[in-house]
Amino acid sequence: MKLIHRIGYYLGGFSIGLVVLAFFLSGKKTSCDYSPNARTIKNISKKKKTYTDVAMVTMNTYSLDTLDVSNLIKTGDVNFSESDTKTDGCKTYLIENTYKNKDLEMLVKNCDSTATILSLEFVKN
C-alpha cells in the first residue's frame, strides 16, 4: 500500500472519530480541572455562598456585590501555604486576586454544602 493511501485512511478514520467524539460530548458539561487550584476554585464556586458580617461590611464599603465576589473567586488563586487544609471538617482557603488594581485577599471556609466568605481584605502595597 502506498504512503498516500495510508495517510488517506488515517485521516478518514481520524475525522470519523472526531465526529463521533463531538456527538457524544455535545451538551455535556465537561471540563479538565486537574490542578489543585482549579479543583478548589471549582468546588467553592459551585456551592451556595454565605457571608459573615465582616465580609458584608467590606463589600458595602467597596461597592462589591455577590456577583463580583463570585467572579473574584473564579479568577483568583488559592494560596495553599496560608490556607488551613489539614482539618477534617471545613477547610479554610485564602484566595488572592486583584480588584480595580488593588490586591485582595479573601478568606473562604469551604464546608460540604456551603462556602462561607469569612473576610475580604485589600492588601496595602
N, CA, C and O of each residue as an XYZ file, in Angstrom:
500
protein
N       0.866     -1.179      0.000
C       0.000      0.000      0.000
C       0.904      1.231      0.000
O       1.894      1.297      0.728
N       0.541      2.192     -0.825
C       1.344      3.400     -0.929
C       1.145      4.284      0.295
O       0.134      4.201      0.991
N       2.133      5.125      0.533
C       2.096      6.023      1.684
C       0.904      6.974      1.609
O       0.289      7.268      2.634
N       0.576      7.447      0.439
C      -0.544      8.396      0.299
C      -1.871      7.726      0.657
O      -2.762      8.373      1.207
N      -2.007      6.436      0.348
C      -3.226      5.715      0.718
C      -3.310      5.521      2.231
O      -4.388      5.631      2.815
N      -2.166      5.230      2.866
C      -2.144      5.087      4.316
C      -2.542      6.389      4.996
O      -3.317      6.387      5.953
N      -2.017      7.482      4.507
C      -2.360      8.797      5.081
C      -3.837      9.086      4.883
O      -4.491      9.617      5.780
N      -4.372      8.740      3.708
C      -5.796      8.940      3.439
C      -6.678      8.138      4.384
O      -7.651      8.666      4.922
N      -6.345      6.862      4.591
C      -7.115      6.043      5.530
C      -7.014      6.573      6.960
O      -8.000      6.606      7.696
N      -5.816      6.981      7.335
C      -5.626      7.526      8.684
C      -6.471      8.776      8.887
O      -7.175      8.890      9.890
N      -6.411      9.714      7.949
C      -7.178     10.953      8.082
C      -8.682     10.696      8.030
O      -9.449     11.374      8.714
N      -9.108      9.725      7.229
C     -10.526      9.374      7.179
C     -11.010      8.822      8.515
O     -12.056      9.232      9.020
N     -10.261      7.906      9.078
C     -10.636      7.342     10.378
C     -10.553      8.361     11.501
O     -11.388      8.368     12.406
N      -9.547      9.217     11.441
C      -9.392     10.257     12.453
C     -10.568     11.232     12.414
O     -11.079     11.625     13.463
N     -10.997     11.624     11.222
C     -12.113     12.567     11.106
C     -13.429     11.922     11.551
O     -14.262     12.588     12.164
N     -13.622     10.658     11.255
C     -14.825      9.965     11.737
C     -14.804      9.895     13.260
O     -15.836     10.092     13.900
N     -13.652      9.619     13.841
C     -13.521      9.589     15.292
C     -13.819     10.938     15.928
O     -14.445     10.994     16.987
N     -13.386     12.018     15.306
C     -13.680     13.353     15.829
C     -15.175     13.650     15.798
O     -15.714     14.239     16.735
N     -15.845     13.245     14.721
C     -17.283     13.471     14.611
C     -18.024     12.679     15.683
O     -18.934     13.207     16.322
N     -17.648     11.427     15.887
C     -18.287     10.597     16.910
C     -18.031     11.179     18.297
O     -18.942     11.235     19.124
N     -16.811     11.608     18.554
C     -16.473     12.204     19.841
C     -17.265     13.480     20.081
O     -17.765     13.698     21.185
N     -17.385     14.318     19.075
C     -18.162     15.553     19.206
C     -19.630     15.245     19.455
O     -20.292     15.962     20.205
N     -20.148     14.188     18.837
C     -21.537     13.799     19.034
C     -21.780     13.363     20.475
O     -22.783     13.754     21.072
N     -20.887     12.565     21.044
C     -21.073     12.065     22.406
C     -20.842     13.133     23.464
O     -21.477     13.098     24.518
N     -19.955     14.074     23.208
C     -19.635     15.084     24.213
C     -20.444     16.370     24.072
O     -20.330     17.257     24.917
N     -21.245     16.489     23.041
C     -22.017     17.723     22.860
C     -23.092     17.825     23.932
O     -23.788     16.851     24.222
N     -23.222     19.007     24.515
C     -24.235     19.248     25.520
C     -23.847     18.834     26.926
O     -24.597     19.088     27.868
N     -22.709     18.210     27.089
C     -22.275     17.809     28.422
C     -21.331     18.857     28.968
O     -20.582     19.493     28.226
N     -21.379     19.023     30.251
C     -20.501     19.998     30.893
C     -19.193     19.310     31.263
O     -18.974     18.936     32.416
N     -18.340     19.152     30.276
C     -17.062     18.512     30.523
C     -16.011     19.577     30.779
O     -16.017     20.640     30.158
N     -15.127     19.282     31.685
C     -14.016     20.182     31.965
C     -12.838     19.360     32.427
O     -12.986     18.207     32.832
N     -11.685     19.955     32.362
C     -10.489     19.254     32.824
C      -9.777     20.142     33.842
O      -8.857     20.889     33.508
N     -10.225     20.040     35.076
C      -9.647     20.784     36.180
C      -8.757     19.833     36.962
O      -9.220     19.146     37.872
N      -7.494     19.793     36.611
C      -6.597     18.832     37.235
C      -5.697     19.439     38.297
O      -5.253     18.729     39.199
N      -5.420     20.727     38.213
C      -4.528     21.321     39.206
C      -5.270     21.495     40.532
O      -6.493     21.634     40.533
N      -4.563     21.489     41.645
C      -5.224     21.678     42.944
C      -5.961     23.019     43.031
O      -7.037     23.106     43.623
N      -5.372     24.058     42.438
C      -6.012     25.373     42.445
C      -7.350     25.324     41.710
O      -8.356     25.818     42.219
N      -7.365     24.735     40.528
C      -8.587     24.686     39.721
C      -9.667     23.835     40.391
O     -10.845     24.190     40.350
N      -9.280     22.725     41.002
C     -10.264     21.875     41.679
C     -10.870     22.581     42.887
O     -12.074     22.487     43.125
N     -10.034     23.289     43.649
C     -10.523     24.001     44.827
C     -11.462     25.129     44.426
O     -12.532     25.283     45.015
N     -11.072     25.922     43.427
C     -11.905     27.034     42.950
C     -13.232     26.515     42.417
O     -14.279     27.098     42.695
N     -13.201     25.422     41.651
C     -14.437     24.861     41.107
C     -15.349     24.365     42.223
O     -16.563     24.558     42.169
N     -14.761     23.724     43.236
C     -15.533     23.214     44.361
C     -16.204     24.353     45.124
O     -17.373     24.248     45.495
N     -15.473     25.434     45.356
C     -16.043     26.583     46.070
C     -17.086     27.289     45.214
O     -18.116     27.723     45.730
N     -16.835     27.408     43.927
C     -17.730     28.164     43.040
C     -19.111     27.539     42.902
O     -20.098     28.255     42.734
N     -19.192     26.214     42.969
C     -20.488     25.573     42.726
C     -21.371     25.488     43.975
O     -22.523     25.063     43.889
N     -20.838     25.890     45.131
C     -21.604     25.799     46.371
C     -22.352     27.087     46.672
O     -22.010     28.158     46.170
N     -23.385     26.960     47.508
C     -24.120     28.126     47.992
C     -23.184     28.922     48.893
O     -22.507     28.359     49.754
N     -23.152     30.238     48.685
C     -22.240     31.090     49.442
C     -22.996     31.877     50.503
O     -24.070     32.424     50.257
N     -22.401     31.917     51.690
C     -22.902     32.765     52.759
C     -21.791     33.738     53.132
O     -20.614     33.482     52.878
N     -22.175     34.847     53.731
C     -21.223     35.915     54.025
C     -21.318     36.291     55.496
O     -22.415     36.405     56.043
N     -20.164     36.484     56.137
C     -20.158     36.944     57.521
C     -20.395     38.454     57.535
O     -20.336     39.111     56.496
N     -20.661     38.988     58.711
C     -20.882     40.431     58.844
C     -19.637     41.223     58.462
O     -19.736     42.299     57.873
N     -18.471     40.692     58.795
C     -17.211     41.376     58.451
C     -17.065     41.477     56.934
O     -16.677     42.523     56.412
N     -17.373     40.402     56.238
C     -17.284     40.407     54.780
C     -18.315     41.358     54.175
O     -18.019     42.058     53.207
N     -19.518     41.385     54.737
C     -20.567     42.279     54.216
C     -20.188     43.752     54.386
O     -20.477     44.571     53.514
N     -19.545     44.088     55.503
C     -19.114     45.474     55.718
C     -18.088     45.875     54.659
O     -18.171     46.966     54.095
N     -17.132     45.006     54.393
C     -16.128     45.287     53.365
C     -16.770     45.386     51.990
O     -16.411     46.253     51.193
N     -17.712     44.505     51.713
C     -18.398     44.553     50.419
C     -19.155     45.864     50.253
O     -19.124     46.461     49.177
N     -19.832     46.319     51.297
C     -20.552     47.591     51.224
C     -19.603     48.769     51.103
O     -19.896     49.728     50.389
N     -18.470     48.712     51.790
C     -17.503     49.804     51.736
C     -16.937     49.987     50.340
O     -16.785     51.118     49.878
N     -16.621     48.888     49.660
C     -16.002     48.947     48.337
C     -16.997     48.698     47.198
O     -16.588     48.465     46.060
N     -18.280     48.745     47.491
C     -19.352     48.570     46.489
C     -19.204     47.258     45.723
O     -19.307     47.230     44.497
N     -18.965     46.195     46.443
C     -18.907     44.867     45.843
C     -20.240     44.164     46.059
O     -20.826     44.257     47.138
N     -20.713     43.471     45.050
C     -21.913     42.660     45.245
C     -21.530     41.183     45.156
O     -20.365     40.851     44.938
N     -22.495     40.315     45.321
C     -22.207     38.888     45.359
C     -21.689     38.365     44.014
O     -20.909     37.413     43.982
N     -22.111     38.972     42.921
C     -21.612     38.573     41.605
C     -20.134     38.918     41.474
O     -19.359     38.133     40.926
N     -19.738     40.089     41.974
C     -18.322     40.464     41.957
C     -17.489     39.480     42.769
O     -16.408     39.075     42.342
N     -17.990     39.097     43.934
C     -17.261     38.155     44.791
C     -17.157     36.796     44.102
O     -16.106     36.157     44.159
N     -18.223     36.349     43.458
C     -18.183     35.072     42.736
C     -17.148     35.115     41.615
O     -16.414     34.149     41.411
N     -17.088     36.231     40.888
C     -16.098     36.361     39.821
C     -14.679     36.434     40.382
O     -13.745     35.901     39.782
N     -14.517     37.089     41.527
C     -13.194     37.143     42.152
C     -12.744     35.756     42.604
O     -11.555     35.440     42.553
N     -13.682     34.940     43.040
C     -13.339     33.565     43.423
C     -12.934     32.767     42.187
O     -11.920     32.069     42.204
N     -13.717     32.867     41.119
C     -13.447     32.076     39.916
C     -12.124     32.440     39.255
O     -11.470     31.577     38.669
N     -11.725     33.697     39.340
C     -10.488     34.121     38.688
C      -9.317     34.220     39.653
O      -8.220     34.615     39.258
N      -9.538     33.865     40.912
C      -8.499     34.004     41.929
C      -7.551     32.816     41.984
O      -7.752     31.794     41.328
N      -6.517     32.989     42.788
C      -5.527     31.948     43.023
C      -5.546     31.589     44.502
O      -5.554     32.470     45.362
N      -5.552     30.305     44.791
C      -5.547     29.846     46.171
C      -4.110     29.825     46.681
O      -3.224     29.246     46.052
N      -3.896     30.456     47.812
C      -2.591     30.429     48.464
C      -2.627     29.290     49.484
O      -3.093     29.461     50.611
N      -2.122     28.120     49.063
C      -2.214     26.936     49.915
C      -1.307     27.017     51.133
O      -1.593     26.397     52.158
N      -0.214     27.775     51.037
C       0.689     27.859     52.184
C       0.062     28.660     53.326
O       0.424     28.462     54.486
N      -0.867     29.553     53.016
C      -1.550     30.342     54.039
C      -2.926     29.773     54.384
O      -3.602     30.298     55.268
N      -3.345     28.720     53.708
C      -4.658     28.119     53.928
C      -4.574     27.022     54.984
O      -3.508     26.456     55.228
N      -5.719     26.730     55.608
C      -5.800     25.656     56.598
C      -6.491     24.461     55.953
O      -7.718     24.360     55.964
N      -5.694     23.561     55.392
C      -6.245     22.405     54.680
C      -6.086     21.109     55.463
O      -6.437     20.045     54.954
N      -5.570     21.167     56.675
C      -5.294     19.958     57.459
C      -6.477     19.502     58.309
O      -6.470     18.373     58.800
N      -7.482     20.336     58.494
C      -8.603     19.972     59.357
C      -9.489     18.928     58.679
O      -9.527     18.831     57.452
N     -10.192     18.158     59.489
C     -11.073     17.119     58.952
C     -12.401     17.682     58.460
O     -12.964     17.173     57.491
N     -12.900     18.705     59.103
C     -14.197     19.271     58.730
C     -14.052     20.286     57.605
O     -13.556     19.974     56.523
N     -14.485     21.478     57.879
C     -14.439     22.551     56.896
C     -13.013     23.084     56.762
O     -12.355     23.386     57.757
N     -12.560     23.192     55.546
C     -11.222     23.717     55.283
C     -11.325     25.213     54.981
O     -12.324     25.670     54.425
N     -10.303     25.963     55.346
C     -10.282     27.405     55.130
C      -9.206     27.727     54.103
O      -8.050     27.332     54.255
N      -9.596     28.449     53.054
C      -8.685     28.783     51.969
C      -8.519     30.293     51.862
O      -9.464     31.050     52.080
N      -7.307     30.718     51.525
C      -7.012     32.115     51.252
C      -6.923     32.271     49.746
O      -6.040     31.706     49.102
N      -7.849     33.046     49.190
C      -7.884     33.279     47.746
C      -7.387     34.690     47.485
O      -7.869     35.651     48.084
N      -6.419     34.805     46.586
C      -5.829     36.101     46.246
C      -6.246     36.500     44.845
O      -6.305     35.673     43.935
N      -6.536     37.794     44.685
C      -6.939     38.332     43.397
C      -6.711     39.835     43.417
O      -6.262     40.388     44.421
N      -7.020     40.493     42.308
C      -6.963     41.957     42.265
C      -8.337     42.490     41.874
O      -9.049     41.880     41.078
N      -8.695     43.625     42.439
C      -9.961     44.283     42.119
C      -9.669     45.772     41.979
O      -9.240     46.423     42.931
N      -9.903     46.295     40.796
C      -9.624     47.697     40.481
C      -8.189     48.070     40.857
O      -7.947     49.066     41.539
N      -7.254     47.252     40.400
C      -5.812     47.447     40.592
C      -5.387     47.442     42.059
O      -4.341     47.995     42.398
N      -6.171     46.835     42.917
C      -5.807     46.673     44.327
C      -5.773     45.187     44.632
O      -6.650     44.434     44.207
N      -4.751     44.769     45.375
C      -4.647     43.367     45.756
C      -5.689     43.039     46.820
O      -5.901     43.802     47.762
N      -6.326     41.900     46.649
C      -7.410     41.482     47.532
C      -7.130     40.085     48.055
O      -6.708     39.210     47.299
N      -7.360     39.873     49.338
C      -7.277     38.551     49.943
C      -8.644     38.197     50.518
O      -9.250     38.978     51.252
N      -9.108     37.016     50.173
C     -10.429     36.568     50.601
C     -10.265     35.264     51.377
O      -9.641     34.323     50.887
N     -10.814     35.207     52.562
C     -10.752     34.005     53.387
C     -12.089     33.283     53.260
O     -13.138     33.835     53.591
N     -12.040     32.041     52.776
C     -13.255     31.274     52.493
C     -13.215     29.969     53.279
O     -12.234     29.226     53.226
N     -14.297     29.700     54.012
C     -14.440     28.443     54.738
C     -15.288     27.511     53.879
O     -16.470     27.767     53.647
N     -14.677     26.436     53.414
C     -15.316     25.521     52.473
C     -15.810     24.285     53.216
O     -15.014     23.452     53.648
N     -17.128     24.172     53.361
C     -17.749     23.021     54.015
C     -18.381     22.115     52.962
O     -18.219     22.351     51.765
N     -19.101     21.080     53.397
C     -19.674     20.116     52.462
C     -20.710     20.731     51.527
O     -20.698     20.453     50.327
N     -21.599     21.557     52.055
C     -22.687     22.078     51.220
C     -22.640     23.592     51.033
O     -23.318     24.116     50.149
N     -21.864     24.302     51.834
C     -21.796     25.761     51.711
C     -20.351     26.230     51.749
O     -19.458     25.553     52.258
N     -20.163     27.412     51.192
C     -18.878     28.104     51.271
C     -19.152     29.447     51.940
O     -19.957     30.236     51.447
N     -18.490     29.705     53.051
C     -18.708     30.936     53.805
C     -17.540     31.881     53.563
O     -16.383     31.531     53.794
N     -17.861     33.084     53.092
C     -16.844     34.118     52.901
C     -16.629     34.751     54.272
O     -17.487     35.483     54.765
N     -15.478     34.466     54.885
C     -15.203     34.955     56.230
C     -14.756     36.410     56.222
O     -15.207     37.205     57.046
N     -13.871     36.759     55.291
C     -13.386     38.137     55.243
C     -12.871     38.473     53.855
O     -12.465     37.600     53.088
N     -12.901     39.759     53.556
C     -12.324     40.331     52.344
C     -11.406     41.455     52.797
O     -11.837     42.360     53.511
N     -10.160     41.407     52.392
C      -9.234     42.452     52.809
C      -8.430     42.940     51.619
O      -7.898     42.142     50.847
N      -8.343     44.245     51.476
C      -7.487     44.837     50.463
C      -6.107     45.014     51.071
O      -5.951     45.643     52.118
N      -5.112     44.455     50.405
C      -3.756     44.455     50.927
C      -3.066     45.740     50.507
O      -3.152     46.155     49.351
N      -2.391     46.354     51.438
C      -1.643     47.571     51.139
C      -0.308     47.175     50.529
O       0.384     46.295     51.039
N       0.044     47.831     49.437
C       1.320     47.536     48.758
C       2.465     48.237     49.413
O       3.606     48.100     48.972
